[in-house]
PDB file of C-alpha atoms in Angstrom:
ATOM      1  CA  MET A 990      98.350 278.401  68.636  1.00  0.00           C
ATOM      2  CA  VAL A 991      95.731 276.953  67.044  1.00  0.00           C
ATOM      3  CA  PRO A 992      93.744 275.477  70.308  1.00  0.00           C
ATOM      4  CA  GLN A 993      93.042 271.421  70.013  1.00  0.00           C
ATOM      5  CA  GLY A 994      90.261 270.673  69.810  1.00  0.00           C
ATOM      6  CA  SER A 995      88.342 267.689  71.754  1.00  0.00           C
ATOM      7  CA  LEU A 996      85.951 264.017  71.396  1.00  0.00           C
ATOM      8  CA  GLN A 997      83.242 264.001  73.484  1.00  0.00           C
ATOM      9  CA  LEU A 998      81.549 260.254  73.692  1.00  0.00           C
ATOM     10  CA  TYR A 999      77.504 260.284  75.571  1.00  0.00           C
ATOM     11  CA  THR A1000      76.732 257.212  76.139  1.00  0.00           C
ATOM     12  CA  HIS A1001      73.648 255.356  78.003  1.00  0.00           C
ATOM     13  CA  PRO A1002      72.990 251.464  77.577  1.00  0.00           C
ATOM     14  CA  SER A1003      69.272 252.768  75.688  1.00  0.00           C
ATOM     15  CA  ARG A1004      68.223 255.990  73.952  1.00  0.00           C
ATOM     16  CA  GLY A1005      66.730 258.900  74.688  1.00  0.00           C
ATOM     17  CA  MET A1006      69.948 261.443  76.701  1.00  0.00           C
ATOM     18  CA  PHE A1007      70.031 264.201  74.342  1.00  0.00           C
ATOM     19  CA  THR A1008      69.279 266.429  76.260  1.00  0.00           C
ATOM     20  CA  PRO A1009      72.256 267.383  78.331  1.00  0.00           C
ATOM     21  CA  VAL A1010      74.597 266.942  75.016  1.00  0.00           C
ATOM     22  CA  MET A1011      72.103 269.785  73.971  1.00  0.00           C
ATOM     23  CA  ALA A1012      72.210 272.223  77.342  1.00  0.00           C
ATOM     24  CA  GLN A1013      75.990 272.012  76.167  1.00  0.00           C
ATOM     25  CA  ALA A1014      75.391 273.351  72.742  1.00  0.00           C
ATOM     26  CA  MET A1015      73.241 275.590  73.151  1.00  0.00           C
ATOM     27  CA  ARG A1016      75.874 277.081  75.819  1.00  0.00           C
ATOM     28  CA  LEU A1017      78.725 276.774  73.586  1.00  0.00           C
ATOM     29  CA  ALA A1018      75.825 279.104  70.948  1.00  0.00           C
ATOM     30  CA  GLY A1019      74.692 281.805  73.189  1.00  0.00           C
ATOM     31  CA  GLN A1020      78.721 282.593  73.731  1.00  0.00           C
ATOM     32  CA  GLY A1021      79.307 282.023  69.933  1.00  0.00           C
ATOM     33  CA  THR A1022      80.555 278.774  69.891  1.00  0.00           C
ATOM     34  CA  ARG A1023      79.491 278.103  66.081  1.00  0.00           C
ATOM     35  CA  VAL A1024      77.818 274.994  66.256  1.00  0.00           C
ATOM     36  CA  LEU A1025      75.421 271.892  64.533  1.00  0.00           C
ATOM     37  CA  ILE A1026      73.573 269.039  65.862  1.00  0.00           C
ATOM     38  CA  VAL A1027      73.233 266.724  63.647  1.00  0.00           C
ATOM     39  CA  GLN A1028      71.029 264.410  64.624  1.00  0.00           C
ATOM     40  CA  PHE A1029      71.137 261.233  62.911  1.00  0.00           C
ATOM     41  CA  LEU A1030      68.292 258.536  63.838  1.00  0.00           C
ATOM     42  CA  LYS A1031      65.445 260.904  64.863  1.00  0.00           C
ATOM     43  CA  GLY A1032      62.720 261.389  62.733  1.00  0.00           C
ATOM     44  CA  GLY A1033      59.001 262.114  62.041  1.00  0.00           C
ATOM     45  CA  ILE A1034      59.596 265.364  61.050  1.00  0.00           C
ATOM     46  CA  ASN A1035      60.727 264.812  57.862  1.00  0.00           C
ATOM     47  CA  GLN A1036      63.437 267.823  57.838  1.00  0.00           C
ATOM     48  CA  GLY A1037      66.872 267.029  56.311  1.00  0.00           C
ATOM     49  CA  PRO A1038      69.768 268.743  55.705  1.00  0.00           C
ATOM     50  CA  GLU A1039      68.712 271.498  53.315  1.00  0.00           C
ATOM     51  CA  ASN A1040      65.677 272.156  56.576  1.00  0.00           C
ATOM     52  CA  ARG A1041      67.785 272.932  59.220  1.00  0.00           C
ATOM     53  CA  LEU A1042      67.425 275.001  61.879  1.00  0.00           C
ATOM     54  CA  SER A1043      69.289 277.877  63.059  1.00  0.00           C
ATOM     55  CA  LEU A1044      68.509 278.930  66.682  1.00  0.00           C
ATOM     56  CA  GLY A1045      70.122 282.089  66.840  1.00  0.00           C
ATOM     57  CA  ARG A1046      73.342 283.388  65.005  1.00  0.00           C
ATOM     58  CA  SER A1047      75.377 280.392  66.107  1.00  0.00           C
ATOM     59  CA  LEU A1048      73.423 277.597  66.584  1.00  0.00           C
ATOM     60  CA  GLU A1049      72.279 275.041  63.473  1.00  0.00           C
ATOM     61  CA  TRP A1050      70.637 271.318  63.818  1.00  0.00           C
ATOM     62  CA  VAL A1051      69.606 268.970  61.343  1.00  0.00           C
ATOM     63  CA  ARG A1052      67.627 266.239  61.859  1.00  0.00           C
ATOM     64  CA  CYS A1053      67.513 262.819  58.792  1.00  0.00           C
ATOM     65  CA  ARG A1054      63.449 262.865  56.278  1.00  0.00           C
ATOM     66  CA  LEU A1055      62.284 260.765  58.411  1.00  0.00           C
ATOM     67  CA  HIS A1056      58.710 259.592  59.302  1.00  0.00           C
ATOM     68  CA  ARG A1057      60.377 257.828  62.406  1.00  0.00           C
ATOM     69  CA  CYS A1058      62.976 257.151  64.170  1.00  0.00           C
ATOM     70  CA  ILE A1059      65.262 254.914  62.743  1.00  0.00           C
ATOM     71  CA  ASP A1060      65.461 251.334  65.312  1.00  0.00           C
ATOM     72  CA  THR A1061      66.561 248.717  62.546  1.00  0.00           C
ATOM     73  CA  PRO A1062      69.246 248.073  60.194  1.00  0.00           C
ATOM     74  CA  HIS A1063      66.792 246.963  58.026  1.00  0.00           C
ATOM     75  CA  LEU A1064      65.918 250.903  55.560  1.00  0.00           C
ATOM     76  CA  GLU A1065      63.145 251.175  53.207  1.00  0.00           C
ATOM     77  CA  PRO A1066      65.147 252.934  50.263  1.00  0.00           C
ATOM     78  CA  GLU A1067      63.733 256.609  50.800  1.00  0.00           C
ATOM     79  CA  GLU A1068      64.961 256.380  54.678  1.00  0.00           C
ATOM     80  CA  ARG A1069      68.046 254.962  52.779  1.00  0.00           C
ATOM     81  CA  VAL A1070      68.933 257.497  50.595  1.00  0.00           C
ATOM     82  CA  ALA A1071      67.618 260.141  53.171  1.00  0.00           C
ATOM     83  CA  LEU A1072      70.969 258.893  55.245  1.00  0.00           C
ATOM     84  CA  ASP A1073      73.320 258.652  53.045  1.00  0.00           C
ATOM     85  CA  GLU A1074      72.163 262.213  52.052  1.00  0.00           C
ATOM     86  CA  LEU A1075      72.587 263.215  56.316  1.00  0.00           C
ATOM     87  CA  TRP A1076      75.648 261.652  55.902  1.00  0.00           C
ATOM     88  CA  GLN A1077      77.576 263.092  53.497  1.00  0.00           C
ATOM     89  CA  PHE A1078      76.182 266.483  54.428  1.00  0.00           C
ATOM     90  CA  THR A1079      77.564 265.496  57.910  1.00  0.00           C
ATOM     91  CA  GLN A1080      81.397 264.609  55.745  1.00  0.00           C
ATOM     92  CA  GLU A1081      80.952 267.729  54.254  1.00  0.00           C
ATOM     93  CA  ALA A1082      80.585 270.542  57.142  1.00  0.00           C
ATOM     94  CA  VAL A1083      82.801 269.036  59.364  1.00  0.00           C
ATOM     95  CA  ARG A1084      85.527 269.111  57.158  1.00  0.00           C
ATOM     96  CA  SER A1085      84.673 272.813  55.923  1.00  0.00           C
ATOM     97  CA  GLY A1086      85.610 274.288  58.786  1.00  0.00           C
ATOM     98  CA  ARG A1087      82.469 276.172  59.230  1.00  0.00           C
ATOM     99  CA  TYR A1088      81.948 274.644  63.265  1.00  0.00           C
ATOM    100  CA  ASP A1089      83.680 274.554  66.552  1.00  0.00           C
ATOM    101  CA  LEU A1090      81.574 272.177  68.122  1.00  0.00           C
ATOM    102  CA  VAL A1091      79.570 269.305  66.099  1.00  0.00           C
ATOM    103  CA  VAL A1092      77.528 266.333  67.322  1.00  0.00           C
ATOM    104  CA  LEU A1093      76.786 263.857  66.272  1.00  0.00           C
ATOM    105  CA  ASP A1094      73.661 262.337  67.980  1.00  0.00           C
ATOM    106  CA  GLU A1095      73.101 258.744  68.175  1.00  0.00           C
ATOM    107  CA  LEU A1096      76.116 257.863  65.587  1.00  0.00           C
ATOM    108  CA  SER A1097      77.668 255.044  67.700  1.00  0.00           C
ATOM    109  CA  LEU A1098      74.152 252.899  67.075  1.00  0.00           C
ATOM    110  CA  ALA A1099      74.024 253.936  63.409  1.00  0.00           C
ATOM    111  CA  VAL A1100      77.520 251.703  63.059  1.00  0.00           C
ATOM    112  CA  LYS A1101      76.179 249.442  66.020  1.00  0.00           C
ATOM    113  CA  LEU A1102      73.189 248.806  63.300  1.00  0.00           C
ATOM    114  CA  GLY A1103      75.225 249.000  60.481  1.00  0.00           C
ATOM    115  CA  LEU A1104      74.070 252.243  58.696  1.00  0.00           C
ATOM    116  CA  ILE A1105      77.349 254.579  58.609  1.00  0.00           C
ATOM    117  CA  PRO A1106      80.802 252.700  57.757  1.00  0.00           C
ATOM    118  CA  GLU A1107      82.367 252.799  60.498  1.00  0.00           C
ATOM    119  CA  ALA A1108      85.879 253.306  58.692  1.00  0.00           C
ATOM    120  CA  GLU A1109      84.061 256.761  56.797  1.00  0.00           C
ATOM    121  CA  VAL A1110      82.792 257.944  60.179  1.00  0.00           C
ATOM    122  CA  LEU A1111      87.521 257.358  61.766  1.00  0.00           C
ATOM    123  CA  SER A1112      88.303 259.106  59.158  1.00  0.00           C
ATOM    124  CA  LEU A1113      85.266 261.361  59.446  1.00  0.00           C
ATOM    125  CA  ILE A1114      87.116 261.682  63.438  1.00  0.00           C
ATOM    126  CA  ASP A1115      90.848 262.288  62.180  1.00  0.00           C
ATOM    127  CA  GLN A1116      90.312 264.522  58.993  1.00  0.00           C
ATOM    128  CA  ARG A1117      88.129 266.683  61.119  1.00  0.00           C
ATOM    129  CA  PRO A1118      90.070 270.371  61.899  1.00  0.00           C
ATOM    130  CA  ILE A1119      92.081 270.192  64.417  1.00  0.00           C
ATOM    131  CA  SER A1120      90.668 272.454  66.734  1.00  0.00           C
ATOM    132  CA  MET A1121      86.922 271.784  66.262  1.00  0.00           C
ATOM    133  CA  ASP A1122      85.424 269.668  68.907  1.00  0.00           C
ATOM    134  CA  MET A1123      83.357 266.904  68.172  1.00  0.00           C
ATOM    135  CA  VAL A1124      80.281 264.662  70.590  1.00  0.00           C
ATOM    136  CA  ILE A1125      78.620 262.022  69.631  1.00  0.00           C
ATOM    137  CA  THR A1126      76.026 260.807  71.586  1.00  0.00           C
ATOM    138  CA  GLY A1127      74.643 256.727  71.437  1.00  0.00           C
ATOM    139  CA  PRO A1128      74.598 253.302  72.699  1.00  0.00           C
ATOM    140  CA  GLU A1129      76.906 250.714  72.595  1.00  0.00           C
ATOM    141  CA  MET A1130      80.083 253.280  71.174  1.00  0.00           C
ATOM    142  CA  PRO A1131      82.426 250.964  69.529  1.00  0.00           C
ATOM    143  CA  ASP A1132      85.511 249.874  70.385  1.00  0.00           C
ATOM    144  CA  SER A1133      87.732 252.083  68.129  1.00  0.00           C
ATOM    145  CA  PHE A1134      85.291 255.259  69.438  1.00  0.00           C
ATOM    146  CA  LEU A1135      86.361 254.455  73.005  1.00  0.00           C
ATOM    147  CA  GLU A1136      90.671 255.200  72.150  1.00  0.00           C
ATOM    148  CA  ARG A1137      90.448 257.654  70.234  1.00  0.00           C
ATOM    149  CA  ALA A1138      88.384 259.942  73.092  1.00  0.00           C
ATOM    150  CA  ASP A1139      89.615 262.591  74.753  1.00  0.00           C
ATOM    151  CA  LEU A1140      86.830 262.125  77.479  1.00  0.00           C
ATOM    152  CA  ILE A1141      83.983 259.675  78.178  1.00  0.00           C
ATOM    153  CA  THR A1142      80.572 260.679  79.861  1.00  0.00           C
ATOM    154  CA  GLN A1143      78.161 257.080  80.975  1.00  0.00           C
ATOM    155  CA  LEU A1144      75.378 258.269  81.867  1.00  0.00           C
ATOM    156  CA  ARG A1145      72.687 256.783  84.071  1.00  0.00           C
ATOM    157  CA  LEU A1146      68.810 256.800  83.618  1.00  0.00           C
ATOM    158  CA  ARG A1147      66.862 258.170  86.894  1.00  0.00           C
ATOM    159  CA  GLY A1148      63.654 259.238  87.233  1.00  0.00           C
ATOM    160  CA  ILE A1149      61.713 258.949  83.808  1.00  0.00           C
ATOM    161  CA  PRO A1150      58.687 256.909  83.702  1.00  0.00           C
ATOM    162  CA  GLY A1151      58.205 254.337  80.986  1.00  0.00           C
ATOM    163  CA  PRO A1152      60.167 252.356  78.618  1.00  0.00           C
ATOM    164  CA  GLY A1153      59.954 255.456  75.687  1.00  0.00           C
ATOM    165  CA  LEU A1154      58.912 258.756  74.569  1.00  0.00           C
ATOM    166  CA  ARG A1155      55.487 259.319  74.376  1.00  0.00           C
ATOM    167  CA  THR A1156      53.323 261.217  71.977  1.00  0.00           C
ATOM    168  CA  ALA A1157      50.764 263.545  73.441  1.00  0.00           C
ATOM    169  CA  ASP A1158      48.123 260.813  72.494  1.00  0.00           C
ATOM    170  CA  GLY A1159      50.624 257.696  74.387  1.00  0.00           C
ATOM    171  CA  ASN A1160      52.118 256.801  71.170  1.00  0.00           C
ATOM    172  CA  VAL A1161      55.263 255.457  71.444  1.00  0.00           C
ATOM    173  CA  ALA A1162      57.117 258.558  69.504  1.00  0.00           C
ATOM    174  CA  CYS A1163      61.047 256.123  70.211  1.00  0.00           C
ATOM    175  CA  SER A1164      61.579 253.124  72.171  1.00  0.00           C
ATOM    176  CA  LEU A1165      64.463 253.663  74.889  1.00  0.00           C
ATOM    177  CA  ASP A1166      65.756 250.217  74.639  1.00  0.00           C
ATOM    178  CA  PRO A1167      68.535 249.813  72.319  1.00  0.00           C
ATOM    179  CA  PRO A1168      67.675 247.421  68.944  1.00  0.00           C
ATOM    180  CA  GLN A1169      69.876 244.083  69.886  1.00  0.00           C
ATOM    181  CA  VAL A1170      72.667 243.823  67.541  1.00  0.00           C
ATOM    182  CA  SER A1171      75.579 241.567  67.849  1.00  0.00           C
ATOM    183  CA  GLY A1172      79.348 243.077  69.356  1.00  0.00           C
ATOM    184  CA  THR A1173      81.095 243.459  72.303  1.00  0.00           C
ATOM    185  CA  GLY A1174      77.837 245.226  73.745  1.00  0.00           C
ATOM    186  CA  ALA A1175      80.880 246.543  75.905  1.00  0.00           C
ATOM    187  CA  MET A1176      79.036 249.580  78.024  1.00  0.00           C
ATOM    188  CA  PRO A1177      83.108 252.127  78.545  1.00  0.00           C
ATOM    189  CA  THR A1178      84.898 253.133  81.656  1.00  0.00           C
ATOM    190  CA  ALA A1179      86.429 255.291  83.191  1.00  0.00           C
ATOM    191  CA  ALA A1180      89.627 253.351  82.157  1.00  0.00           C
ATOM    192  CA  HIS A1181      88.533 253.311  78.492  1.00  0.00           C
ATOM    193  CA  VAL A1182      89.476 256.936  78.512  1.00  0.00           C
ATOM    194  CA  ALA A1183      93.135 257.865  76.335  1.00  0.00           C
ATOM    195  CA  PRO A1184      94.591 260.467  75.075  1.00  0.00           C
ATOM    196  CA  HIS A1185      95.056 260.124  71.116  1.00  0.00           C
ATOM    197  CA  ARG A1186      97.580 262.754  70.353  1.00  0.00           C
TER     198      ARG A1186
END
């Protein structure tokens, strides 16, 4: 019998909480788990699916082909193309069954900003291979994600100075504050966890 994969949500009221998820992914990849990490809104390295990184034999990591971090629903035309390209790649990769664990960083924020349709994400969650674990990160998880989750982790910020991630010259690289968007903005608690299968 094939083990059933889980849907895990990692959330925090602000951005920049990717480190614990990355640590988990690297640990599993080191044990031979086939891992794909997709970062939808983090830019700056102009990567894209065609230039994804391979870390060892088991971990692939791809960022959107962007020159900046996205924190607004208003994209330049080339940014819109890059995000659509990455979302298409992600859907194909998940459905291919090549990976045991797929990490979708800041996907909840991309949905909240209206950049990726919530219905398409739900379809991908529901149609992923039965044994695949999926991790979604980001602030402000939609209720539809919370209802499907097997595990919800709400991260708390402690000991990080300043209101953002800064480059060596002191400029803000990515704001840790989420953009103001409409919606409930309710944060998950243990009461939101319910098996969906």
